[in-house]
Amino acid sequence: MDDPNAYGQVTISENIISRGCGDLYAAVYDSNEYSEFQIRRAVRFIQRTLDYKEDIYTRSIPVDRTKAGPLCMHQYDCMFGMTRIPRAGCDKLRQTPSSVNSRSIIAIADDQIYAVEVYDGAGHRKHDGDLEAELHAIIADVAHRRACSDLDPAVTVLTAGHRDRWSEAYAKLEQISENRATLAAIQNSLFAVSLDTTYSSPVGAINAQQQNLKCHGTRPGHNRWYDKCASYVFDRNGSAGYVGEHSPCDALIPAIMLEEVAKNVAKEHIVQGVRSKHTPDYRPHVHRLRFADVNPEVIALIAEAEEEVARTASNSISRQIRFEGYGSSWIKRAAKVSPDAFVQMVLQLTYYRIHGEFAPVYETASTRQFLHGRTETVRSLTSEAADFVYVMESAASSVADKYDALVRASARHQELLREASAGQGIDRHILGLRMAYLRLDPLPEEPPMSDEEKHAIEEFFNDDILAKSTTFQLSTSGLFPAYYLTHTGFGCVVPERAYGTNYIIESNRIKFGIEGKTRQAGKGTDVQLFENTLRKTFLELKALCEGSNGIHVGDSSRL
C-alpha cells in the first residue's frame, strides 16, 4: 500500500546502510530514522481503521452475501481488542468489553512499546494533528532513550518464537506488577502500530522484500507484537503493511477491512508543509509501557527466540507476482470456466512440471453461511485435475483434448468448492472426530472404550494415505479482487517441496504471494522456478483456450 504522492522518500543512493536482504527485484535497507510522511500516513490509516471499527459495532456494514445467501458476520467482531495469550500446551484468546471499547492503541518503535490514546477523555476522536504529535513524541523519546542506553529488552521478539518458550517467559514477566500492567495495557488496546526505520529500494517496488519488510523488517521478530489480532506496519517511506493473528478470524475479514481502509486513505492527499487539523496548544502525553526487572532467564529466552526466528526467516523465500496477461474477464469469456478453478489447475500443473509428481492441495472454503462458521478444506487434487495434468503433458493430446480436460477438471473443482462451503467437506469432520477421541470422556451410560476399539480408531488416524493426503504441499487461498492490496501471502504448511500461495484474481490481472523454503531447507523447493513456470503455464493456457474457442490472437471483439 504505497502513496504516489509521498514526499521525503529515501533511496539507496542517499543511504548506504544495508542489512543484507538483497532480492532480484529490490533490496531492503535501514535508514535508522523515521520520517514525517511516515507518521502522517500512519495516522491516516489509524483514523480510517477507527472509522471501520465504529461501523462494525454500530452495525453499519452491509451483511456479506453469496449466491447461497447471507453470511455470518461474527468474525468482524473479533479483530479489535483481541489478543492471543501464551499458555503452555494451548494458547488462549482474550477479548473483553473493555478492550473492544478501548480508547487506546499501542505504538512500537525500536522494540519499545507505548500506549496512545486515540480518543479524548470525553470519548471524541482526536484530530490527525494531535495523533501525529503523539507519534512524533514517541520517536523522540525512543531516540533519547537509545542515546542514554535506556531501552528495555526486546520482549517483542518472544511473540514471534515458539509459543511454549513465550509462555514460560510470560509467566516470569507477569510476576512483577509493572509488567502485569504493561501486558494488560497491550491486551486492552484496539490494535498495534509498528514504526520501522527500514525501507525498500526502489521506492514502491512490488517485490518480495517489501512483504518481508512488513512481516519482520531487517531484524526478524523485532518491533512487532504478533499476538495482537490486528497490527499495522509503516516503513520509513510510509509504505503500509498489515500482520494478522489468524486464530480469531480468517484472513478474508481483515482483507476486506484493509481494502476499504486503503481506498479511503488513498483519497486523502498529504501535502508537505500543510499542517493537519489539530487542537491548538495540544501537548502529547508519552505513555511508555515498561518491562521492568527482566531477569537473566527471560533475557536468555529472548536470545533463543532471536536465533529461532532469524533461522526461520533465512530459510524462507517469498515472491510477489503480478501476472498482467489477463484476469477473470478473459477466463470467464474465453476459457469459459470459473476463474478460481482455472487458477487452481494452473497451480497444480505448475507444481507437476517442476517436481514431476502431484502435490496434495489445500484450498480454503468459507463456511460462513453457518453461524460462527470458519473454513473447510477444498481438496483440489481430484481425479479430473490429475487427468488434466496428464493430458497437458502428453505429446499425443490434441488442443481439443486439453481444453476438454480443463473444463471437466474445473467443473469438478467447483462442485467440491460448493460442497465444502455447505459443510459437506471431510477435513473438519475428521478433526472433530480426532478431538472427540482425544478429549471427550464417555457419556455416563456408555461403557468404556475397549483396547480393540481404541486400536481401530488410532489405526484410522495414523493411516499412511490419510497422512499423505493432508500433507498439503500446495496450500492455497484466494481473496476477492482487491485493488489496493499489492502484497499478500502466508507461509507453506510443510517444508519439503511445498508452497504457500495466496492469490487475488482481478478483472485484468492476477496477483500472487508465494512462500517456500530455500532449496536446501525445502529439499527441492524452488520458488523462483515456480514463478517462472507459473507465468509460462498461464500464457500456454491462454493460447490453448483461444485456439479452442476460435479467438484469434489480438482479437478482443469476443472478449
Coordinates of C-alpha atoms in Angstrom, one line a residue:
M1 CA 0.0 0.0 0.0
D2 CA 2.1 2.9 -1.3
D3 CA 1.1 6.5 -1.9
P4 CA 2.1 8.0 -5.3
N5 CA 2.0 11.5 -3.7
A6 CA 4.5 10.6 -1.0
Y7 CA 7.3 13.1 -0.1
G8 CA 10.6 12.9 1.6
Q9 CA 11.4 9.4 0.3
V10 CA 14.8 8.0 0.8
T11 CA 16.5 5.7 -1.8
I12 CA 19.7 3.6 -1.7
S13 CA 21.7 6.4 -3.3
E14 CA 21.0 8.5 -0.2
N15 CA 21.8 5.8 2.3
I16 CA 24.5 3.2 2.5
I17 CA 23.3 1.1 5.5
S18 CA 22.2 -2.3 4.3
R19 CA 21.2 -5.3 6.3
G20 CA 21.9 -7.7 3.5
C21 CA 18.3 -8.5 2.4
G22 CA 19.1 -8.5 -1.3
D23 CA 16.4 -9.6 -3.8
L24 CA 16.3 -9.9 -7.6
Y25 CA 13.7 -7.1 -7.7
A26 CA 14.9 -4.8 -4.9
A27 CA 16.5 -4.7 -1.6
V28 CA 15.7 -3.7 2.0
Y29 CA 17.8 -1.1 3.9
D30 CA 17.8 0.5 7.3
S31 CA 17.8 4.3 7.4
N32 CA 18.0 4.5 11.2
E33 CA 15.5 7.3 11.0
Y34 CA 11.8 8.0 10.9
S35 CA 10.0 10.4 8.6
E36 CA 7.3 13.0 8.8
F37 CA 5.4 11.4 5.9
Q38 CA 5.6 8.0 7.6
I39 CA 4.0 9.5 10.7
R40 CA 1.3 11.3 8.9
R41 CA 0.4 8.3 6.7
A42 CA 0.3 6.1 9.8
V43 CA -2.2 8.5 11.4
R44 CA -4.4 8.4 8.3
F45 CA -4.6 4.6 8.5
I46 CA -5.3 4.7 12.2
Q47 CA -8.2 7.1 11.7
R48 CA -9.8 5.2 8.8
T49 CA -9.4 1.9 10.7
L50 CA -11.2 3.5 13.7
D51 CA -13.9 4.6 11.2
Y52 CA -14.3 1.0 10.2
K53 CA -14.3 -0.3 13.7
E54 CA -17.0 2.1 14.6
D55 CA -19.0 1.0 11.6
I56 CA -18.7 -2.6 12.7
Y57 CA -20.1 -2.0 16.2
T58 CA -22.9 0.3 15.0
R59 CA -23.8 -2.5 12.5
S60 CA -23.4 0.0 9.6
I61 CA -21.5 -2.5 7.4
P62 CA -23.8 -4.4 5.0
V63 CA -24.1 -8.1 5.6
D64 CA -21.8 -10.1 3.3
R65 CA -23.7 -12.3 0.9
T66 CA -23.0 -15.0 -1.7
K67 CA -25.3 -16.8 -4.1
A68 CA -26.1 -19.2 -1.2
G69 CA -27.4 -16.3 0.9
P70 CA -26.2 -14.1 3.8
L71 CA -23.0 -14.9 5.7
C72 CA -22.3 -14.8 9.4
M73 CA -20.6 -11.5 10.4
H74 CA -19.3 -12.7 13.8
Q75 CA -15.6 -12.6 12.7
Y76 CA -15.8 -8.9 12.2
D77 CA -16.3 -8.5 15.9
C78 CA -13.0 -10.4 16.6
M79 CA -10.5 -8.1 15.0
F80 CA -10.3 -5.3 17.6
G81 CA -9.2 -5.5 21.2
M82 CA -8.3 -9.2 20.6
T83 CA -5.0 -10.7 21.8
R84 CA -3.6 -14.2 21.9
I85 CA -2.2 -15.1 25.3
P86 CA 0.6 -17.6 25.5
R87 CA -0.1 -20.7 27.7
A88 CA 1.8 -23.9 28.0
G89 CA 0.2 -26.5 25.7
C90 CA -2.6 -24.3 24.3
D91 CA -2.9 -20.5 24.0
K92 CA -5.9 -18.5 24.9
L93 CA -7.7 -15.7 23.1
R94 CA -8.6 -12.6 25.2
Q95 CA -11.2 -10.0 24.2
T96 CA -13.3 -8.2 26.7
P97 CA -15.9 -5.4 26.6
S98 CA -13.2 -3.1 28.0
S99 CA -10.7 -4.0 25.2
V100 CA -13.4 -3.7 22.4
N101 CA -14.3 -0.2 23.7
S102 CA -10.7 0.8 24.5
R103 CA -9.6 4.4 23.8
S104 CA -6.0 3.3 23.1
I105 CA -3.8 1.6 20.6
I106 CA -0.2 0.6 21.1
A107 CA 2.7 2.0 19.0
I108 CA 6.0 0.2 18.8
A109 CA 9.3 1.7 17.8
D110 CA 12.7 0.1 18.3
D111 CA 11.0 -2.7 20.3
Q112 CA 9.8 -0.1 22.8
I113 CA 6.0 -0.1 23.4
Y114 CA 3.8 2.9 24.0
A115 CA 0.1 3.4 24.7
V116 CA -1.5 6.0 22.5
E117 CA -4.9 7.5 23.4
V118 CA -6.8 7.9 20.1
Y119 CA -10.0 9.2 21.9
D120 CA -10.0 12.1 24.4
G121 CA -11.5 12.0 27.9
A122 CA -15.0 12.7 26.5
G123 CA -14.8 9.8 24.1
H124 CA -14.3 12.0 21.0
R125 CA -11.8 11.0 18.3
K126 CA -8.6 13.0 18.4
H127 CA -7.6 15.2 15.4
D128 CA -5.0 13.9 12.9
G129 CA -2.5 16.6 14.0
D130 CA -2.9 15.6 17.7
L131 CA -2.1 11.9 16.9
E132 CA 0.8 13.0 14.7
A133 CA 2.1 14.9 17.7
E134 CA 1.8 11.8 19.8
L135 CA 3.8 9.6 17.4
H136 CA 6.4 12.3 16.9
A137 CA 6.8 12.5 20.7
I138 CA 7.2 8.7 20.8
I139 CA 10.0 8.5 18.3
A140 CA 11.7 11.4 20.0
D141 CA 11.5 9.5 23.3
V142 CA 12.9 6.4 21.7
A143 CA 15.9 8.4 20.2
H144 CA 16.6 9.9 23.6
R145 CA 16.5 6.6 25.4
R146 CA 18.6 4.9 22.8
A147 CA 21.2 7.7 23.3
C148 CA 21.0 7.1 27.1
S149 CA 21.2 3.3 26.8
D150 CA 17.8 3.2 28.4
L151 CA 16.0 0.8 26.1
D152 CA 14.0 -2.1 27.5
P153 CA 14.9 -5.6 26.3
A154 CA 13.2 -6.7 23.1
V155 CA 10.4 -8.7 24.8
T156 CA 8.5 -8.3 21.5
V157 CA 10.7 -11.0 19.9
L158 CA 9.2 -13.6 22.2
T159 CA 5.8 -13.2 20.4
A160 CA 7.4 -14.4 17.2
G161 CA 9.0 -17.6 18.5
H162 CA 7.9 -20.9 19.9
R163 CA 4.8 -20.5 21.9
D164 CA 5.9 -22.7 24.8
R165 CA 9.0 -20.6 25.2
W166 CA 6.9 -17.4 25.2
S167 CA 4.5 -18.9 27.8
E168 CA 7.5 -19.6 30.1
A169 CA 8.8 -16.1 29.7
Y170 CA 5.3 -14.6 30.1
A171 CA 4.8 -16.4 33.4
K172 CA 8.1 -15.0 34.7
L173 CA 7.3 -11.5 33.5
E174 CA 3.9 -11.3 35.0
Q175 CA 5.2 -12.0 38.5
I176 CA 6.2 -8.3 38.6
S177 CA 3.3 -5.8 39.0
E178 CA 4.7 -3.2 36.4
N179 CA 5.0 -6.0 33.8
R180 CA 1.4 -7.2 34.5
A181 CA 0.2 -3.7 33.9
T182 CA 2.1 -3.5 30.7
L183 CA 0.7 -6.8 29.4
A184 CA -2.8 -5.7 30.5
A185 CA -2.4 -2.4 28.6
I186 CA -1.3 -4.3 25.4
Q187 CA -4.2 -6.6 25.7
N188 CA -6.6 -3.8 26.3
S189 CA -5.6 -1.9 23.2
L190 CA -7.6 -1.9 20.0
F191 CA -4.7 -2.8 17.7
A192 CA -0.9 -2.3 17.2
V193 CA 1.1 0.1 15.0
S194 CA 4.8 -0.6 14.3
L195 CA 7.0 2.2 13.1
D196 CA 10.1 0.9 11.3
T197 CA 13.2 2.7 10.1
T198 CA 13.6 0.3 7.2
Y199 CA 12.6 0.8 3.5
S200 CA 12.9 -0.9 0.2
S201 CA 14.6 0.4 -2.9
P202 CA 13.4 1.3 -5.4
V203 CA 10.7 3.2 -3.7
G204 CA 7.3 1.5 -4.1
A205 CA 8.8 -1.7 -5.6
I206 CA 6.4 -4.6 -5.9
N207 CA 8.7 -7.2 -4.6
A208 CA 9.0 -10.0 -2.1
Q209 CA 11.3 -7.9 0.1
Q210 CA 8.5 -5.4 0.6
Q211 CA 6.5 -8.3 2.1
N212 CA 9.4 -9.4 4.2
L213 CA 9.9 -5.8 5.3
K214 CA 6.3 -5.7 6.7
C215 CA 6.5 -9.2 8.2
H216 CA 9.7 -8.9 10.2
G217 CA 11.8 -6.0 9.0
T218 CA 15.6 -6.4 8.7
R219 CA 15.7 -7.9 12.2
P220 CA 13.3 -10.9 12.1
G221 CA 10.8 -10.9 15.0
H222 CA 11.7 -7.4 16.3
N223 CA 9.4 -4.4 16.6
R224 CA 6.2 -6.4 16.4
W225 CA 3.6 -7.7 18.9
Y226 CA 2.4 -10.7 16.8
D227 CA -0.2 -11.6 19.5
K228 CA -2.4 -8.7 18.6
C229 CA -5.1 -9.7 16.1
A230 CA -4.6 -6.5 14.1
S231 CA -1.2 -4.9 13.6
Y232 CA -0.1 -2.2 11.1
V233 CA 3.5 -1.7 10.0
F234 CA 4.8 1.5 8.4
D235 CA 8.3 1.7 6.9
R236 CA 10.4 4.8 6.8
N237 CA 9.0 5.9 3.4
G238 CA 5.4 5.5 4.6
S239 CA 4.6 2.2 2.9
A240 CA 1.9 0.4 4.9
G241 CA 1.6 -3.2 5.7
Y242 CA -0.6 -5.4 8.0
V243 CA 0.2 -8.5 10.0
G244 CA -2.8 -10.6 11.2
E245 CA -3.0 -13.1 14.1
H246 CA -5.1 -15.8 12.3
S247 CA -6.7 -17.5 15.4
P248 CA -9.6 -15.2 15.9
C249 CA -10.7 -14.7 12.3
D250 CA -9.9 -15.8 8.8
A251 CA -7.7 -13.7 6.5
L252 CA -10.6 -12.7 4.3
I253 CA -12.1 -10.5 7.1
P254 CA -9.2 -8.1 7.7
A255 CA -8.5 -8.1 4.0
I256 CA -12.0 -6.7 3.4
M257 CA -11.3 -4.1 6.0
L258 CA -7.9 -3.2 4.6
E259 CA -9.2 -2.8 1.1
E260 CA -11.8 -0.3 2.4
V261 CA -9.3 1.5 4.7
A262 CA -6.7 1.8 2.0
K263 CA -9.2 3.1 -0.6
N264 CA -10.3 5.8 1.8
V265 CA -6.7 6.7 2.7
A266 CA -5.9 7.0 -1.0
K267 CA -8.5 9.8 -1.3
E268 CA -6.6 11.9 1.3
H269 CA -3.7 13.8 -0.2
I270 CA -1.0 14.5 2.4
V271 CA 0.6 17.8 1.3
Q272 CA 4.0 18.7 2.6
G273 CA 4.0 22.0 4.5
V274 CA 0.2 21.9 5.1
R275 CA -0.4 21.1 8.7
S276 CA -3.1 18.5 9.6
K277 CA -6.1 19.6 11.6
H278 CA -5.1 19.8 15.3
T279 CA -6.1 21.1 18.7
P280 CA -4.4 24.5 19.4
D281 CA -1.6 24.1 22.0
Y282 CA -2.1 20.3 22.1
R283 CA 0.5 18.6 24.2
P284 CA 1.2 14.9 23.6
H285 CA 1.4 12.5 26.5
V286 CA 4.1 9.9 26.2
H287 CA 3.0 6.8 27.9
R288 CA 5.7 4.2 27.8
L289 CA 4.8 0.6 28.7
R290 CA 7.8 -0.8 30.6
F291 CA 9.1 -4.3 31.1
A292 CA 10.8 -3.9 34.5
D293 CA 13.4 -6.1 36.1
V294 CA 13.7 -8.6 33.2
N295 CA 15.7 -11.3 34.7
P296 CA 18.6 -13.2 33.1
E297 CA 16.4 -16.2 32.4
V298 CA 14.0 -14.1 30.3
I299 CA 17.0 -12.4 28.6
A300 CA 18.2 -15.9 27.6
L301 CA 14.8 -16.9 26.3
I302 CA 14.7 -13.7 24.2
A303 CA 18.1 -14.7 22.7
E304 CA 16.8 -18.1 21.9
A305 CA 13.8 -16.6 20.2
E306 CA 16.0 -14.3 18.1
E307 CA 18.1 -17.3 16.9
E308 CA 15.0 -19.3 16.1
V309 CA 13.2 -16.5 14.2
A310 CA 16.3 -15.5 12.3
R311 CA 16.9 -19.1 11.2
T312 CA 13.2 -19.4 10.1
A313 CA 13.5 -16.2 8.1
S314 CA 16.8 -17.2 6.5
N315 CA 15.2 -20.4 5.3
S316 CA 12.2 -18.6 3.8
I317 CA 11.9 -17.2 0.3
S318 CA 8.9 -15.1 -0.9
R319 CA 7.8 -13.9 -4.3
Q320 CA 5.2 -11.3 -5.2
I321 CA 3.9 -12.0 -8.7
R322 CA 1.8 -9.8 -10.8
F323 CA 0.6 -11.6 -13.9
E324 CA -0.6 -8.9 -16.2
G325 CA -1.5 -11.1 -19.2
Y326 CA -5.2 -11.5 -18.3
G327 CA -7.6 -11.9 -15.4
S328 CA -11.1 -13.0 -14.6
S329 CA -12.7 -11.3 -17.5
W330 CA -10.7 -13.2 -20.1
I331 CA -11.0 -16.5 -18.1
K332 CA -14.8 -16.3 -18.0
R333 CA -15.3 -15.2 -21.6
A334 CA -12.5 -17.1 -23.4
A335 CA -11.7 -20.1 -21.2
K336 CA -15.4 -20.3 -20.2
V337 CA -14.6 -21.8 -16.7
S338 CA -14.6 -20.5 -13.2
P339 CA -11.6 -18.1 -12.6
D340 CA -10.8 -19.8 -9.3
A341 CA -10.9 -23.3 -10.7
F342 CA -8.7 -22.1 -13.6
V343 CA -6.1 -20.8 -11.3
Q344 CA -6.2 -24.0 -9.2
M345 CA -5.5 -26.0 -12.3
V346 CA -2.6 -23.7 -13.3
L347 CA -1.1 -24.1 -9.8
Q348 CA -1.3 -27.9 -10.0
L349 CA 0.1 -28.1 -13.5
T350 CA 3.0 -25.8 -12.4
Y351 CA 3.8 -28.0 -9.5
Y352 CA 3.8 -31.1 -11.5
R353 CA 6.1 -29.6 -14.2
I354 CA 8.7 -28.7 -11.5
H355 CA 8.6 -31.7 -9.3
G356 CA 7.3 -34.5 -11.6
E357 CA 4.7 -35.5 -9.1
F358 CA 1.3 -34.4 -7.7
A359 CA 1.0 -32.4 -4.5
P360 CA -1.8 -32.8 -2.0
V361 CA -3.6 -29.4 -2.4
Y362 CA -5.5 -27.4 0.2
E363 CA -7.7 -24.5 -0.8
T364 CA -9.8 -22.5 1.7
A365 CA -13.5 -22.6 1.5
S366 CA -15.5 -20.4 3.8
T367 CA -18.3 -21.9 5.8
R368 CA -19.7 -18.5 6.9
Q369 CA -23.2 -19.4 5.7
F370 CA -23.4 -21.1 9.1
L371 CA -23.3 -19.3 12.5
H372 CA -19.7 -18.7 13.6
G373 CA -18.5 -20.7 10.5
R374 CA -14.9 -20.5 9.6
T375 CA -13.4 -22.7 6.9
E376 CA -13.4 -26.2 5.3
T377 CA -10.8 -27.7 3.0
V378 CA -11.3 -28.0 -0.7
R379 CA -9.1 -31.0 -1.7
S380 CA -8.3 -29.6 -5.2
L381 CA -6.3 -32.6 -6.4
T382 CA -9.2 -34.6 -7.9
S383 CA -9.1 -37.4 -10.4
E384 CA -10.2 -34.9 -13.0
A385 CA -7.4 -32.5 -12.1
A386 CA -4.9 -35.3 -12.4
D387 CA -6.3 -36.2 -15.8
F388 CA -6.0 -32.6 -16.9
V389 CA -2.3 -32.6 -15.9
Y390 CA -1.6 -35.9 -17.7
V391 CA -3.4 -34.7 -20.8
M392 CA -1.5 -31.4 -20.8
E393 CA 1.8 -33.3 -20.5
S394 CA 1.0 -35.9 -23.2
A395 CA 2.5 -35.2 -26.6
A396 CA -0.4 -37.3 -28.1
S397 CA -3.1 -34.9 -26.8
S398 CA -4.8 -32.5 -29.2
V399 CA -5.8 -29.0 -28.4
A400 CA -9.4 -30.1 -28.0
D401 CA -8.3 -32.9 -25.6
K402 CA -6.5 -30.4 -23.4
Y403 CA -9.3 -27.9 -23.4
D404 CA -11.9 -30.6 -22.6
A405 CA -9.8 -31.8 -19.7
L406 CA -9.5 -28.3 -18.3
V407 CA -13.3 -27.9 -18.5
R408 CA -14.0 -31.2 -16.7
A409 CA -11.4 -30.5 -14.0
S410 CA -12.8 -27.0 -13.4
A411 CA -16.3 -28.2 -13.2
R412 CA -15.4 -30.9 -10.7
H413 CA -13.5 -28.3 -8.6
Q414 CA -16.5 -26.0 -8.5
E415 CA -18.6 -28.9 -7.2
L416 CA -16.1 -29.6 -4.4
L417 CA -16.0 -25.9 -3.5
R418 CA -19.8 -25.7 -3.2
E419 CA -19.9 -28.8 -1.1
A420 CA -17.1 -27.6 1.2
S421 CA -18.8 -24.2 1.7
A422 CA -22.0 -26.0 2.5
G423 CA -20.3 -28.0 5.3
Q424 CA -20.0 -31.2 3.2
G425 CA -16.2 -31.4 3.3
I426 CA -14.4 -34.1 5.2
D427 CA -11.5 -32.4 7.0
R428 CA -13.3 -30.6 9.7
H429 CA -15.4 -33.7 10.3
I430 CA -12.2 -35.7 10.8
L431 CA -10.8 -33.0 13.0
G432 CA -13.9 -33.2 15.2
L433 CA -13.7 -37.0 15.4
R434 CA -10.0 -36.7 16.4
M435 CA -10.7 -34.1 19.1
A436 CA -13.6 -36.1 20.4
Y437 CA -11.5 -39.2 20.7
L438 CA -8.6 -37.3 22.4
R439 CA -10.6 -35.1 24.8
L440 CA -14.1 -36.4 25.5
D441 CA -14.9 -38.9 28.1
P442 CA -17.7 -41.5 27.5
L443 CA -21.2 -40.4 28.5
P444 CA -22.4 -41.8 31.8
E445 CA -24.5 -44.6 30.2
E446 CA -21.7 -45.6 27.7
P447 CA -19.2 -48.4 28.5
P448 CA -15.5 -47.5 28.4
M449 CA -13.9 -48.0 25.1
S450 CA -12.1 -51.3 24.6
D451 CA -8.5 -51.7 23.6
E452 CA -9.6 -53.2 20.4
E453 CA -11.8 -50.1 19.6
K454 CA -9.0 -47.8 20.5
H455 CA -6.6 -49.6 18.3
A456 CA -9.0 -49.4 15.3
I457 CA -9.5 -45.7 15.8
E458 CA -5.8 -45.0 16.1
E459 CA -5.1 -47.1 13.1
F460 CA -7.5 -44.9 11.1
F461 CA -6.0 -41.6 12.3
N462 CA -2.5 -42.9 11.7
D463 CA -3.3 -44.3 8.2
D464 CA -0.5 -43.5 5.7
I465 CA -2.9 -42.4 3.0
L466 CA -4.7 -40.0 5.3
A467 CA -1.4 -38.6 6.5
K468 CA -0.1 -38.2 2.9
S469 CA -3.3 -36.6 1.7
T470 CA -3.2 -34.0 4.5
T471 CA 0.5 -33.1 3.9
F472 CA -0.5 -30.1 1.9
Q473 CA 2.5 -29.3 -0.3
L474 CA 0.3 -26.8 -2.1
S475 CA -1.5 -24.6 0.5
T476 CA -3.7 -22.1 -1.4
S477 CA -6.2 -19.5 -0.8
G478 CA -7.9 -16.9 -3.0
L479 CA -9.1 -13.5 -2.0
F480 CA -11.7 -11.2 -3.6
P481 CA -10.5 -8.9 -6.4
A482 CA -8.7 -6.4 -4.2
Y483 CA -7.1 -3.4 -6.0
Y484 CA -5.3 -1.7 -3.1
L485 CA -3.7 -4.9 -1.6
T486 CA -0.5 -5.1 -3.5
H487 CA 1.2 -7.8 -1.4
T488 CA -0.5 -10.7 0.3
G489 CA 0.7 -14.1 1.5
F490 CA 1.3 -16.8 4.1
G491 CA 3.8 -19.5 4.7
C492 CA 3.8 -23.0 3.4
V493 CA 2.5 -25.5 5.9
V494 CA 5.1 -28.2 5.3
P495 CA 8.7 -27.6 4.4
E496 CA 9.6 -30.1 1.7
R497 CA 8.8 -29.2 -1.9
A498 CA 5.9 -27.0 -0.7
Y499 CA 4.5 -23.6 -1.4
G500 CA 2.1 -21.3 0.4
T501 CA 0.1 -19.4 -2.3
N502 CA -2.3 -16.6 -1.8
Y503 CA -3.9 -15.1 -4.9
I504 CA -6.1 -12.2 -6.0
I505 CA -7.9 -12.5 -9.3
E506 CA -8.7 -9.1 -10.7
S507 CA -10.5 -8.3 -13.9
N508 CA -7.4 -8.0 -16.0
R509 CA -4.5 -9.4 -13.9
I510 CA -3.8 -12.0 -11.2
K511 CA -1.6 -11.2 -8.1
F512 CA 0.2 -14.0 -6.2
G513 CA 2.1 -14.1 -3.0
I514 CA 4.2 -17.3 -2.8
E515 CA 6.3 -18.5 0.0
G516 CA 8.5 -21.6 0.2
K517 CA 11.8 -22.6 1.7
T518 CA 15.3 -22.4 0.3
R519 CA 16.3 -25.3 -2.0
Q520 CA 18.4 -26.7 0.9
A521 CA 15.8 -26.3 3.7
G522 CA 12.9 -27.2 1.3
K523 CA 14.7 -30.2 -0.1
G524 CA 14.0 -29.2 -3.7
T525 CA 11.6 -26.3 -3.3
D526 CA 12.3 -23.7 -5.9
V527 CA 10.3 -20.5 -5.5
Q528 CA 11.9 -18.7 -8.4
L529 CA 11.3 -21.7 -10.8
F530 CA 7.7 -21.9 -9.5
E531 CA 7.2 -18.2 -10.6
N532 CA 8.8 -18.7 -14.0
T533 CA 6.8 -21.9 -14.7
L534 CA 3.6 -20.3 -13.4
R535 CA 3.9 -17.5 -15.9
K536 CA 4.7 -19.8 -18.8
T537 CA 1.7 -22.0 -17.9
F538 CA -0.7 -19.1 -17.8
L539 CA 0.5 -18.0 -21.3
E540 CA 0.2 -21.6 -22.6
L541 CA -3.4 -21.9 -21.4
K542 CA -4.2 -18.6 -23.0
A543 CA -3.2 -19.8 -26.4
L544 CA -4.9 -23.2 -25.7
C545 CA -8.3 -21.6 -24.8
E546 CA -8.3 -19.1 -27.5
G547 CA -7.4 -21.7 -30.1
S548 CA -10.2 -24.0 -28.8
N549 CA -12.8 -21.3 -28.8
G550 CA -11.9 -19.7 -32.2
I551 CA -10.4 -16.5 -30.8
H552 CA -7.6 -15.1 -32.9
V553 CA -4.5 -13.5 -31.3
G554 CA -5.2 -9.8 -30.7
D555 CA -8.9 -10.2 -31.3
S556 CA -10.8 -8.7 -28.4
S557 CA -14.1 -8.5 -30.1
R558 CA -15.3 -11.6 -28.4
L559 CA -13.9 -10.7 -25.0

